[in-house]
Coordinates of N, CA, C and O and ligand atoms in Angstrom, one line a residue:
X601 N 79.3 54.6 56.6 CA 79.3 56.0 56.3 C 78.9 56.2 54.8 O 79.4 55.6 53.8
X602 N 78.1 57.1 54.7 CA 77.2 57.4 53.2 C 78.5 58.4 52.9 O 79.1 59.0 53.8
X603 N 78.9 58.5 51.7 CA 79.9 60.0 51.0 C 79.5 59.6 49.6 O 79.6 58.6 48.9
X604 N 79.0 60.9 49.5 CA 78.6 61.3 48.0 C 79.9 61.3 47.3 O 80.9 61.7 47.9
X605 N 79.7 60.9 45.9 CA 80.7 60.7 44.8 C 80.4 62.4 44.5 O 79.8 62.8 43.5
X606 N 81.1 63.4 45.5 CA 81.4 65.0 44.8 C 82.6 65.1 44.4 O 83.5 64.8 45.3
X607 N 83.2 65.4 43.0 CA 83.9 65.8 42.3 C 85.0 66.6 43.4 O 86.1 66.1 43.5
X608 N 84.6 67.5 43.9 CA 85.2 68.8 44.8 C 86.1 67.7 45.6 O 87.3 67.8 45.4
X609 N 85.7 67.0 46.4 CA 86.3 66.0 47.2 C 87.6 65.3 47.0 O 87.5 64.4 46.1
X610 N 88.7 65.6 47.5 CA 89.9 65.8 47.8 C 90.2 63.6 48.0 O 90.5 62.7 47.3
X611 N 89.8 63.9 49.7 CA 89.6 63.1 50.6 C 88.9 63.3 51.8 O 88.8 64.4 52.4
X612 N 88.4 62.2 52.3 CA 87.5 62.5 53.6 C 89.0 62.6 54.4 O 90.0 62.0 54.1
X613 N 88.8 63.5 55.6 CA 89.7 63.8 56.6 C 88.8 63.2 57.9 O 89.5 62.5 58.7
X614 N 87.6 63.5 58.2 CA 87.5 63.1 59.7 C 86.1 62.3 58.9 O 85.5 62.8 58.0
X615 N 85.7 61.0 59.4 CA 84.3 60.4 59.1 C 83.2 61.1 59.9 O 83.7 61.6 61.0
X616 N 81.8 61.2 59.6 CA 80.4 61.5 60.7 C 80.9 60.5 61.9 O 80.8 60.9 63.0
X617 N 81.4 59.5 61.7 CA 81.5 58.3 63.0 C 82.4 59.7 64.1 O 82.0 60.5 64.9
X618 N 83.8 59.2 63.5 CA 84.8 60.5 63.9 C 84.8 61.5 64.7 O 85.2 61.6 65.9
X619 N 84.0 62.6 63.5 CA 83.6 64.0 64.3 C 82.9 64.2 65.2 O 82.9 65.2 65.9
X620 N 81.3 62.6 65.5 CA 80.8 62.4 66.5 C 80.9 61.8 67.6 O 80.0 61.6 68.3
X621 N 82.2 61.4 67.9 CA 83.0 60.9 68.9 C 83.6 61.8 69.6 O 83.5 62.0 70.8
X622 N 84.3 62.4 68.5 CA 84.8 63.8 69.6 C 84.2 65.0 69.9 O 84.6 65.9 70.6
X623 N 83.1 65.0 69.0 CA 82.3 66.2 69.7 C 81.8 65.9 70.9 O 81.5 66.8 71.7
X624 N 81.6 64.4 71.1 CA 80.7 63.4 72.6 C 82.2 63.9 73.7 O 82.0 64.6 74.7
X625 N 83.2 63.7 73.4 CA 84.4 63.8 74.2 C 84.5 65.4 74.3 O 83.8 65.5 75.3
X626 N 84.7 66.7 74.0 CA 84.7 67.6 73.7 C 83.5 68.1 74.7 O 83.8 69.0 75.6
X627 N 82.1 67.7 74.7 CA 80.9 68.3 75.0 C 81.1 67.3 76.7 O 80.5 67.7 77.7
X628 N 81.8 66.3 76.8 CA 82.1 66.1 78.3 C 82.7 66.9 79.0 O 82.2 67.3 80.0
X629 N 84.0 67.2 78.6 CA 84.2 68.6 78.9 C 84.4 69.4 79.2 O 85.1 69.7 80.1
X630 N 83.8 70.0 78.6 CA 82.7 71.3 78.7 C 81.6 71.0 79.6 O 81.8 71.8 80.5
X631 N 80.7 70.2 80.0 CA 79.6 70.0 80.8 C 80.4 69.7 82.8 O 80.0 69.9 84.0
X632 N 81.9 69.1 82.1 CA 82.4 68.9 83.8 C 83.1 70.3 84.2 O 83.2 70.6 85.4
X633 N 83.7 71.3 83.1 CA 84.4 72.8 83.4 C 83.3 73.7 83.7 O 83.7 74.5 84.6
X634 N 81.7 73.9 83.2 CA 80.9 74.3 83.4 C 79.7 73.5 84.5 O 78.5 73.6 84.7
X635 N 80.3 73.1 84.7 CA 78.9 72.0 85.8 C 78.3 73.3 87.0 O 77.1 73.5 87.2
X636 N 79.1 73.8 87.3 CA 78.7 75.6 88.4 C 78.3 76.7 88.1 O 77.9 77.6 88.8
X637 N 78.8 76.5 86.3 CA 78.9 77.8 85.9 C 77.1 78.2 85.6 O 76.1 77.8 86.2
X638 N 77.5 79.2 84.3 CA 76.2 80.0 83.4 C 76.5 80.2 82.2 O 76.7 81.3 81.6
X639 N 76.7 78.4 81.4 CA 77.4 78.4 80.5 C 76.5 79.4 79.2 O 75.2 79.3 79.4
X640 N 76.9 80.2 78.2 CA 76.2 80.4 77.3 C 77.2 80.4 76.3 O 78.4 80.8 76.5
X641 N 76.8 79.7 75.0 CA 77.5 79.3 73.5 C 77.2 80.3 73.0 O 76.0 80.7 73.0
X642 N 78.6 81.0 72.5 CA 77.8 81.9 71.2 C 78.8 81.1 70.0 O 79.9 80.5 70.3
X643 N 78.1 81.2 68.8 CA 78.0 80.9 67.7 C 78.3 82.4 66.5 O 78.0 83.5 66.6
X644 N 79.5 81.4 65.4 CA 79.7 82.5 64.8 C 78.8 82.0 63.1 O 78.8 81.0 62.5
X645 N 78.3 83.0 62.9 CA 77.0 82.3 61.6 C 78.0 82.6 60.2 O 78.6 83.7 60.2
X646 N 78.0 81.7 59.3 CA 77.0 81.1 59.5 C 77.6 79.3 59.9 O 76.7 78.5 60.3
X647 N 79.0 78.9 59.8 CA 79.8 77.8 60.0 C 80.2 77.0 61.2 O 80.9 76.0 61.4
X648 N 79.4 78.1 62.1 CA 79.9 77.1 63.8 C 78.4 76.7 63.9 O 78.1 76.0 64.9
X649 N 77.3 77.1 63.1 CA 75.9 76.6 63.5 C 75.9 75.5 63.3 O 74.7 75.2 63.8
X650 N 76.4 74.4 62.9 CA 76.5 72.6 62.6 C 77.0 72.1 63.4 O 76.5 71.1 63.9
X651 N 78.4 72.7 64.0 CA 79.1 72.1 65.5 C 78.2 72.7 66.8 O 77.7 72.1 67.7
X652 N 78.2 73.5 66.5 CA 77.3 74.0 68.1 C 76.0 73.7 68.1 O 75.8 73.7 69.3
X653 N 75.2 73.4 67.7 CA 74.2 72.7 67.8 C 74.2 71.2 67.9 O 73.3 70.7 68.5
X654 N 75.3 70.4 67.4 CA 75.7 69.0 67.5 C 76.5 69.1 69.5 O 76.1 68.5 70.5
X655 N 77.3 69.8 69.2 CA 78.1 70.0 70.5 C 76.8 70.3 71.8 O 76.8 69.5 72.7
X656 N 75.9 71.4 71.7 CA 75.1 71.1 72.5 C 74.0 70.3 73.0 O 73.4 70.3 74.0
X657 N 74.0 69.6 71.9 CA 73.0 68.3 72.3 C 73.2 67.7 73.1 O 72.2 67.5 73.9
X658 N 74.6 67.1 73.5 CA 75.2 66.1 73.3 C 76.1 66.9 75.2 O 77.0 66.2 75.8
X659 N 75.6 68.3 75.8 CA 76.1 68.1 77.3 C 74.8 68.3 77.9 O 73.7 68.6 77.5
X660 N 75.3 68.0 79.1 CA 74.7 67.4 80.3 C 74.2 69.0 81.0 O 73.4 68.7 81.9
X661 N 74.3 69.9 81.0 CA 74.4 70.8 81.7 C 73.5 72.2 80.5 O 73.3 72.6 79.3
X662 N 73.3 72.6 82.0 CA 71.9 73.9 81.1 C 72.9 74.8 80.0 O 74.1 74.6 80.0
X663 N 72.3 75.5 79.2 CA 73.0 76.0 78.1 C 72.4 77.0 77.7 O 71.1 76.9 77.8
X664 N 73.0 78.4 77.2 CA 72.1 79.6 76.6 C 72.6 79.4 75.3 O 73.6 78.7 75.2
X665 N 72.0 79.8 74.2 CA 72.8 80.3 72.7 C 72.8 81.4 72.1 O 71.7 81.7 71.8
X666 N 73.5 82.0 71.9 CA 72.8 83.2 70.9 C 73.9 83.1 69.7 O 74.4 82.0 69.7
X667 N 74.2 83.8 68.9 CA 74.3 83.8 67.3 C 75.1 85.5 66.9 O 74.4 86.3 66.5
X668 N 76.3 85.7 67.1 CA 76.4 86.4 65.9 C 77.2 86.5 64.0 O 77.5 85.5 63.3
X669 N 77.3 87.3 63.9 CA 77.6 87.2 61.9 C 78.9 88.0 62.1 O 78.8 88.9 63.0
X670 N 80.0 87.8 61.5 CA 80.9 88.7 60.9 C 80.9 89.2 59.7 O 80.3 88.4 58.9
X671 N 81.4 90.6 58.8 CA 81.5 90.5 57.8 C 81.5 89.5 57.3 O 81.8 88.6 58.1
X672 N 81.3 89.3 56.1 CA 82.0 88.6 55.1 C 83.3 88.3 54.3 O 83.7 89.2 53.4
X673 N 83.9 87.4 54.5 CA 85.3 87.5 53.8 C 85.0 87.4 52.3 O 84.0 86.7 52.1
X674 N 85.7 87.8 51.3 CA 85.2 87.8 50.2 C 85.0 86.3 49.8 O 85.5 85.4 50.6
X675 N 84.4 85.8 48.7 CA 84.2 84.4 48.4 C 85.3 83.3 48.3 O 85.2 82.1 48.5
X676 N 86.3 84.0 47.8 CA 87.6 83.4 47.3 C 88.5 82.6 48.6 O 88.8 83.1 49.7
X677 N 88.7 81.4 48.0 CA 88.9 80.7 49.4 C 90.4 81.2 50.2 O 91.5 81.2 49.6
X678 N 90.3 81.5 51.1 CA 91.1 82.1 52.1 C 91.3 83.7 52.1 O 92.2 84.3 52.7
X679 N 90.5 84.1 51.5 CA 91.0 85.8 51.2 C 91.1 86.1 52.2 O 90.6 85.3 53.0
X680 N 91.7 87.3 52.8 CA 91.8 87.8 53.7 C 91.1 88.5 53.7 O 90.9 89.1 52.6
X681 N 90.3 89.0 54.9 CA 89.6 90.2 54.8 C 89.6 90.8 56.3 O 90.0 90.2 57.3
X682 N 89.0 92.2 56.3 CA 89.3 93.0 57.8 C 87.6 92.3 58.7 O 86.4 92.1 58.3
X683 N 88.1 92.2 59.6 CA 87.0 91.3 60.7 C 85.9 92.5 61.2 O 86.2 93.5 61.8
X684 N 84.6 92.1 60.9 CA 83.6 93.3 61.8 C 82.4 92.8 62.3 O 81.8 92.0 61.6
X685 N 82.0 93.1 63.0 CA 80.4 92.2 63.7 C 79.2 92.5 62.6 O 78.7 93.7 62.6
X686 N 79.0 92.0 62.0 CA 77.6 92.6 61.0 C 76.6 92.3 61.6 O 75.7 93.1 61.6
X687 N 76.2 90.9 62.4 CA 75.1 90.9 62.9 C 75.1 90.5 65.1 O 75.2 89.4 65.5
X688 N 75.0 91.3 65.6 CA 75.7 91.1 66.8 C 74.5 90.1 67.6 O 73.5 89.5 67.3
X689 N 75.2 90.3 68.8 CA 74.2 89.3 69.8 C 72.8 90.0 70.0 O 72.5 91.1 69.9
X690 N 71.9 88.8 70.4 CA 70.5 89.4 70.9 C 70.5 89.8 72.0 O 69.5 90.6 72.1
X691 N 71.5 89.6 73.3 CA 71.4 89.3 74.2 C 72.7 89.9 75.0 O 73.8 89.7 74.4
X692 N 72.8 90.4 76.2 CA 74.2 90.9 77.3 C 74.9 89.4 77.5 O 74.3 88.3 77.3
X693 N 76.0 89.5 77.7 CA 76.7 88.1 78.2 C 77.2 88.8 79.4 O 78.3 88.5 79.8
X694 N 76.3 89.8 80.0 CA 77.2 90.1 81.1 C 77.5 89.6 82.1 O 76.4 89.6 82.7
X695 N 78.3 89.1 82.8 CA 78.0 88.1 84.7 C 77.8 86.3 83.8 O 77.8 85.2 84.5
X696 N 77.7 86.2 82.2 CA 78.2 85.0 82.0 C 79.1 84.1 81.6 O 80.0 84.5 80.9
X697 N 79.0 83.1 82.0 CA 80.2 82.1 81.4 C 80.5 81.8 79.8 O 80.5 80.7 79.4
X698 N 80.6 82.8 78.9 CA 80.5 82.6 77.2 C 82.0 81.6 76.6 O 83.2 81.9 76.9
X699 N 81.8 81.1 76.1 CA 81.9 80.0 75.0 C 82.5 80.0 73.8 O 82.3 78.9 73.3
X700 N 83.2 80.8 73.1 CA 82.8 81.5 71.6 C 83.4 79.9 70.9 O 84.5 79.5 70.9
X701 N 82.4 79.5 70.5 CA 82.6 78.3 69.4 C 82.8 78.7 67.6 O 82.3 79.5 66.9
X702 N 83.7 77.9 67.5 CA 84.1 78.6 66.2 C 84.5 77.1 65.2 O 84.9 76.2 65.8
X703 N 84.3 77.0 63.8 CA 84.2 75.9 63.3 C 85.7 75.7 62.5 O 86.0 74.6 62.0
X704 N 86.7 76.8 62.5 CA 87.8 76.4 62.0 C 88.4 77.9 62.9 O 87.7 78.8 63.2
X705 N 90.0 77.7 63.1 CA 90.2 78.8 64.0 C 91.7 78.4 62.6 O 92.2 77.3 62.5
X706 N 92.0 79.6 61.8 CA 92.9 79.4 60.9 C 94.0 80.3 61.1 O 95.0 79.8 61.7
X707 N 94.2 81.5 60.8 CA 95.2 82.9 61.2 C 94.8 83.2 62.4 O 95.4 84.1 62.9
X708 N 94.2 82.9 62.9 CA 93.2 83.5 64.2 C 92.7 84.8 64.4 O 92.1 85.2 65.4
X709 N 93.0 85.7 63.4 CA 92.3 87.1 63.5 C 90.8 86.8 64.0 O 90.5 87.5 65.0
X710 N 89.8 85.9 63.5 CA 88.6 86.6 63.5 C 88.5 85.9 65.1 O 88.1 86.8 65.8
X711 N 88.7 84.9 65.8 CA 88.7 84.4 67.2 C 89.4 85.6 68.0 O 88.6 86.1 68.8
X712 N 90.6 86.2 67.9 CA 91.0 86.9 68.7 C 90.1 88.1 68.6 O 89.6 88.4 69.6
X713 N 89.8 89.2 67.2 CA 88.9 89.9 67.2 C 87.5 89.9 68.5 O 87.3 90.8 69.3
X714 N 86.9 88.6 68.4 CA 85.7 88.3 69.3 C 85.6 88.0 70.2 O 84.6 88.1 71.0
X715 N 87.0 87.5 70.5 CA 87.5 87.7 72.0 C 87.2 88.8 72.6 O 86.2 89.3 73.2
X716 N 88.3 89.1 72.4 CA 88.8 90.8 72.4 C 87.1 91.7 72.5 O 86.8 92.3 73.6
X717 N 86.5 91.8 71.7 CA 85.3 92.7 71.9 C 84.5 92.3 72.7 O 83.9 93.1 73.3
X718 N 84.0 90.5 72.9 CA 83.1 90.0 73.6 C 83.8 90.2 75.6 O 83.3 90.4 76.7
X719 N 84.9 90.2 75.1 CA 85.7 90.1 76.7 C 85.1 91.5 77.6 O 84.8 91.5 78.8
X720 N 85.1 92.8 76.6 CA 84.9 93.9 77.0 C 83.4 94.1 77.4 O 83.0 95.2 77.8
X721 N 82.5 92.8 77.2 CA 80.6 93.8 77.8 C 80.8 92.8 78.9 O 79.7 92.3 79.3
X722 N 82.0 92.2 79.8 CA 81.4 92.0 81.2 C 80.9 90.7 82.1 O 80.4 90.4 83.1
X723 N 81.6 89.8 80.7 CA 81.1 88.0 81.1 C 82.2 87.6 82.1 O 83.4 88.0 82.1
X724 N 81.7 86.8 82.9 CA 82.4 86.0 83.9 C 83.4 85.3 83.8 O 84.3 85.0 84.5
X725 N 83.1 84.9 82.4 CA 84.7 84.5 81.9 C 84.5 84.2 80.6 O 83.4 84.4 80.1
X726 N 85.8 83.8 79.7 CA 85.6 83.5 78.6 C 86.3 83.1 77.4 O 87.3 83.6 77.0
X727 N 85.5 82.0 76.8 CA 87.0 80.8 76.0 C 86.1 80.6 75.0 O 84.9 80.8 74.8
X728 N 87.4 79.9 74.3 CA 87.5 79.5 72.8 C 87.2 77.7 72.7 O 87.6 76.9 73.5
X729 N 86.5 77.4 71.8 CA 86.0 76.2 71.6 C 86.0 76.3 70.0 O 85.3 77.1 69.3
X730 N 86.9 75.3 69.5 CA 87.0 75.0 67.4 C 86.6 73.8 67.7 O 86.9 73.0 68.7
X731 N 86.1 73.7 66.8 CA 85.8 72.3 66.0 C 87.1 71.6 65.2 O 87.3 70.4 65.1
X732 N 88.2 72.9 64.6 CA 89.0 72.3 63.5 C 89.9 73.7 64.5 O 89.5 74.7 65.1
X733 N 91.4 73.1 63.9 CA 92.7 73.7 64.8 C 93.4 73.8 63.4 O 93.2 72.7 63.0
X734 N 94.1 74.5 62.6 CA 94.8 74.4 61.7 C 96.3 75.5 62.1 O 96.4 76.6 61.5
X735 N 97.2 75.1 63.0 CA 98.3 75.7 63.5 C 99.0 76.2 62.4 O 99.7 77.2 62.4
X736 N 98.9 75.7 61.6 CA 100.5 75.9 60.7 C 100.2 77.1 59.4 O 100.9 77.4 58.5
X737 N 98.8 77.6 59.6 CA 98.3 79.3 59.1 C 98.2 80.1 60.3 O 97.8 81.3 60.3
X738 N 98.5 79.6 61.4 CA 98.1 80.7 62.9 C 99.3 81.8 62.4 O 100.3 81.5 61.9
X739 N 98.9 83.3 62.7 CA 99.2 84.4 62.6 C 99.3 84.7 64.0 O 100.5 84.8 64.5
X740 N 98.2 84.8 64.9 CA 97.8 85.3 66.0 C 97.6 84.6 66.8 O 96.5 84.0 67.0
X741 N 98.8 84.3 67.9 CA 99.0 83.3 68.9 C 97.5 83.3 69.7 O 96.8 84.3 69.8
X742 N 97.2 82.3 70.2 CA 95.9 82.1 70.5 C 96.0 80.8 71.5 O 96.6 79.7 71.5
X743 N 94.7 81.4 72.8 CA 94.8 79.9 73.4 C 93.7 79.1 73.1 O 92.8 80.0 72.9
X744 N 93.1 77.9 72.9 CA 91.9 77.5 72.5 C 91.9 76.5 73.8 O 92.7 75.9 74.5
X745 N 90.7 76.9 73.8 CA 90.4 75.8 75.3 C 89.7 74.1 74.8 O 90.1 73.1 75.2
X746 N 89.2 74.2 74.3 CA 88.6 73.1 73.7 C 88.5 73.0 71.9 O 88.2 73.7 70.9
X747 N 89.0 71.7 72.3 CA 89.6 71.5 70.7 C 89.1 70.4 69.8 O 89.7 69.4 70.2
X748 N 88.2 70.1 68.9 CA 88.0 68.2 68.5 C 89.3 67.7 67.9 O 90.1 66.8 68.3
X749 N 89.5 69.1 66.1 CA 91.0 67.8 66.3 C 92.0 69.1 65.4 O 91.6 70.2 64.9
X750 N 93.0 68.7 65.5 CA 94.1 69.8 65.0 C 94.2 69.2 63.1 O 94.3 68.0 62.8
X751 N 94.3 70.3 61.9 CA 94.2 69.4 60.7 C 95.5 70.0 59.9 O 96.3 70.9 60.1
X752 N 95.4 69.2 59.1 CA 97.1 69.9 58.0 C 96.5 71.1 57.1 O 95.3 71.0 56.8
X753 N 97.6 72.3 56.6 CA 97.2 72.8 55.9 C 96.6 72.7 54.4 O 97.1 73.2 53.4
X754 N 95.3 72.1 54.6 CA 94.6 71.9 53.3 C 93.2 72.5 54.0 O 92.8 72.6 55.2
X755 N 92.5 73.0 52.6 CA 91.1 74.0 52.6 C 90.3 72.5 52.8 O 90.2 71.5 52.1
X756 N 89.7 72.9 53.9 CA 88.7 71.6 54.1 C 86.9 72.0 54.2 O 86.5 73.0 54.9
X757 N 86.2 71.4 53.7 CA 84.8 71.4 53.5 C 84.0 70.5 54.5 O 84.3 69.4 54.9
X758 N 82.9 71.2 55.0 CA 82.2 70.0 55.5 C 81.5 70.4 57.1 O 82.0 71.4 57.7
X759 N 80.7 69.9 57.6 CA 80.5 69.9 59.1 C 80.3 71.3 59.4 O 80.5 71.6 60.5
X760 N 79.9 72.5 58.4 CA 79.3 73.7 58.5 C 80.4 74.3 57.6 O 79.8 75.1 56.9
X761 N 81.6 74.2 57.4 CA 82.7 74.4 56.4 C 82.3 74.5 55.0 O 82.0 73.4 54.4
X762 N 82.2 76.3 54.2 CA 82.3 75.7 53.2 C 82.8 75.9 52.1 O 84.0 76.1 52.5
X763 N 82.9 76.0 50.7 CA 83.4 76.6 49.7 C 82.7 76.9 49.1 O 81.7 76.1 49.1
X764 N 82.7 78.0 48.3 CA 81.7 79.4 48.1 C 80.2 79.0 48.2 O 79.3 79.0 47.4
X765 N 80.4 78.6 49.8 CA 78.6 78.5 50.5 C 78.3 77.3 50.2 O 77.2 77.2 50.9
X766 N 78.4 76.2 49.7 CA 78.2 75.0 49.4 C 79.0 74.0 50.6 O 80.0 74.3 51.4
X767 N 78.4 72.7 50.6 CA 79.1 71.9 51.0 C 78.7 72.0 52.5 O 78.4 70.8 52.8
X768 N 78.5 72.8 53.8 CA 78.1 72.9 54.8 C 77.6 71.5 55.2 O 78.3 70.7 55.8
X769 N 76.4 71.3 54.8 CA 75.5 70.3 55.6 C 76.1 68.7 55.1 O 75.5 67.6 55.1
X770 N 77.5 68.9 54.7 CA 78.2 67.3 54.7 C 78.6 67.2 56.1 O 79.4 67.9 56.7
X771 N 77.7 65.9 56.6 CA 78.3 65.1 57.6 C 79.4 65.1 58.1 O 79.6 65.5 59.3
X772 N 80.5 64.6 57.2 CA 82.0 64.8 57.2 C 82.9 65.7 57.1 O 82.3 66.7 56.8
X773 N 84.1 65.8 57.1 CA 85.1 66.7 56.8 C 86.1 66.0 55.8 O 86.8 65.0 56.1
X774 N 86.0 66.7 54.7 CA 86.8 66.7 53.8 C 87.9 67.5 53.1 O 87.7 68.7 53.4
X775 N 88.9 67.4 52.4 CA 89.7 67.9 52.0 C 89.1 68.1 50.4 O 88.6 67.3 49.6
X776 N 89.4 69.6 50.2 CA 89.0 70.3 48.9 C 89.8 70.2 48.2 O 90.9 70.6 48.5
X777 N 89.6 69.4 46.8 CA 90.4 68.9 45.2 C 91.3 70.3 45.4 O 90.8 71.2 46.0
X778 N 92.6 70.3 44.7 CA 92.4 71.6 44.0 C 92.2 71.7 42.9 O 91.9 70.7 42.2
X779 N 92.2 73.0 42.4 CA 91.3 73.3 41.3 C 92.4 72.9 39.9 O 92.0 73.0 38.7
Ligands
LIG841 P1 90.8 83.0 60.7 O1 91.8 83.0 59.6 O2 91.3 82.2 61.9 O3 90.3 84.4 61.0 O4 89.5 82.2 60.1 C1 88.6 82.8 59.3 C2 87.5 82.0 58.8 O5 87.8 81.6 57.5 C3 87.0 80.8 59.5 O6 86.1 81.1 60.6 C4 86.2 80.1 58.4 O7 84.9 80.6 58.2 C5 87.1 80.4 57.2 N1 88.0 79.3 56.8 C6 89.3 79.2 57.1 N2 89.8 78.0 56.7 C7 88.7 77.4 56.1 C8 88.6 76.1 55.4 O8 89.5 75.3 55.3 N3 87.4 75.8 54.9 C9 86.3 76.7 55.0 N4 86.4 77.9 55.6 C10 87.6 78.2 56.1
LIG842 MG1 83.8 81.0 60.4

């Protein structure tokens, strides 16, 4: 495993070996719970586009995607901010099997938010899929259906994760120095 000597870097938490093992276990899955269905992944932009595109490679079974944006939480790592769709779907999920993949599920406001609104245009059914599980900031009891791995409370970078927009396209998952 290549890791850049970045300053920011804490400790690596999951290796590329790692995170691509269980995304392989994770995307099995998913391909045997959906093998009947009309699976379609939505993606929340811009931090689940690294896992969900990794995640869908990697099943066996047909696949839709589409893409939407939430506000913005402000830059400051963990601010809180009020949850709103800024850029919505291209597409009805109505009569489908949706997906909502999400790259860290933390308080869980913004997963239950998307729930919650995506539940209401009419899909056939509909779950939660993180990449990263961090329980011990959960505000908002939540069920997640598919999980790669549960992490400790530390601000982690990496695997579409980032800090103020950097860091994304690291392979790995790492833990953020503090300042
Ligand atoms: P929530 O608190 O569950 O609503 O998660 C809000 C969002 O904050 C996540 O989708 C991430 O985009 C971001 N976030 C939460 N924790 C981290 C982290 O450790 N690193 C990078 N982004 C994070
Ligand atoms: Mg996010």
């Amino acid at each position: 495993m290549k890791v850049p000597a970045l300053p920011v870097i804490d400790r690596v938490l999951f290796t590329e070996e790692e995170v691509q093992r269980r995304i392989r276990e994770v995307a099995a899955e998913i391909s045997s719970r959906y093998r009947d269905g009309n699976l379609k992944m939505i993606g929340v932009l811009k931090g689940s586009v690294f896992f969900l595109t990794a995640l869908a490679r990697e099943l066996t079974i047909p696949v839709k995607i589409d893409f939407l944006s939430i506000s913005p939480f402000s830059d400051h790592t963990r601010a809180p901010g009020v949850v709103r769709i800024a850029k919505d779907l291209d597409e009805s999920i109505e009569g489908e099997d949706v997906l909502l993949v999400e790259d860290i599920v933390d308080t869980g406001f913004t997963a239950r938010y998307l729930l919650q609104t995506l539940a209401g245009r009419g899909p056939n059914s509909i779950a939660l899929c993180t990449m990263l599980d961090r329980p011990a900031r959960r505000i908002v009891p939540l069920k997640i259906d598919f999980r790669c791995f549960e992490i400790p409370d530390r601000f982690v970078i990496g695997c579409g994760l980032d800090y103020k927009q950097l860091y994304r396209n690291l392979n790995f998952i790492a833990v953020l120095k503090p300042d």
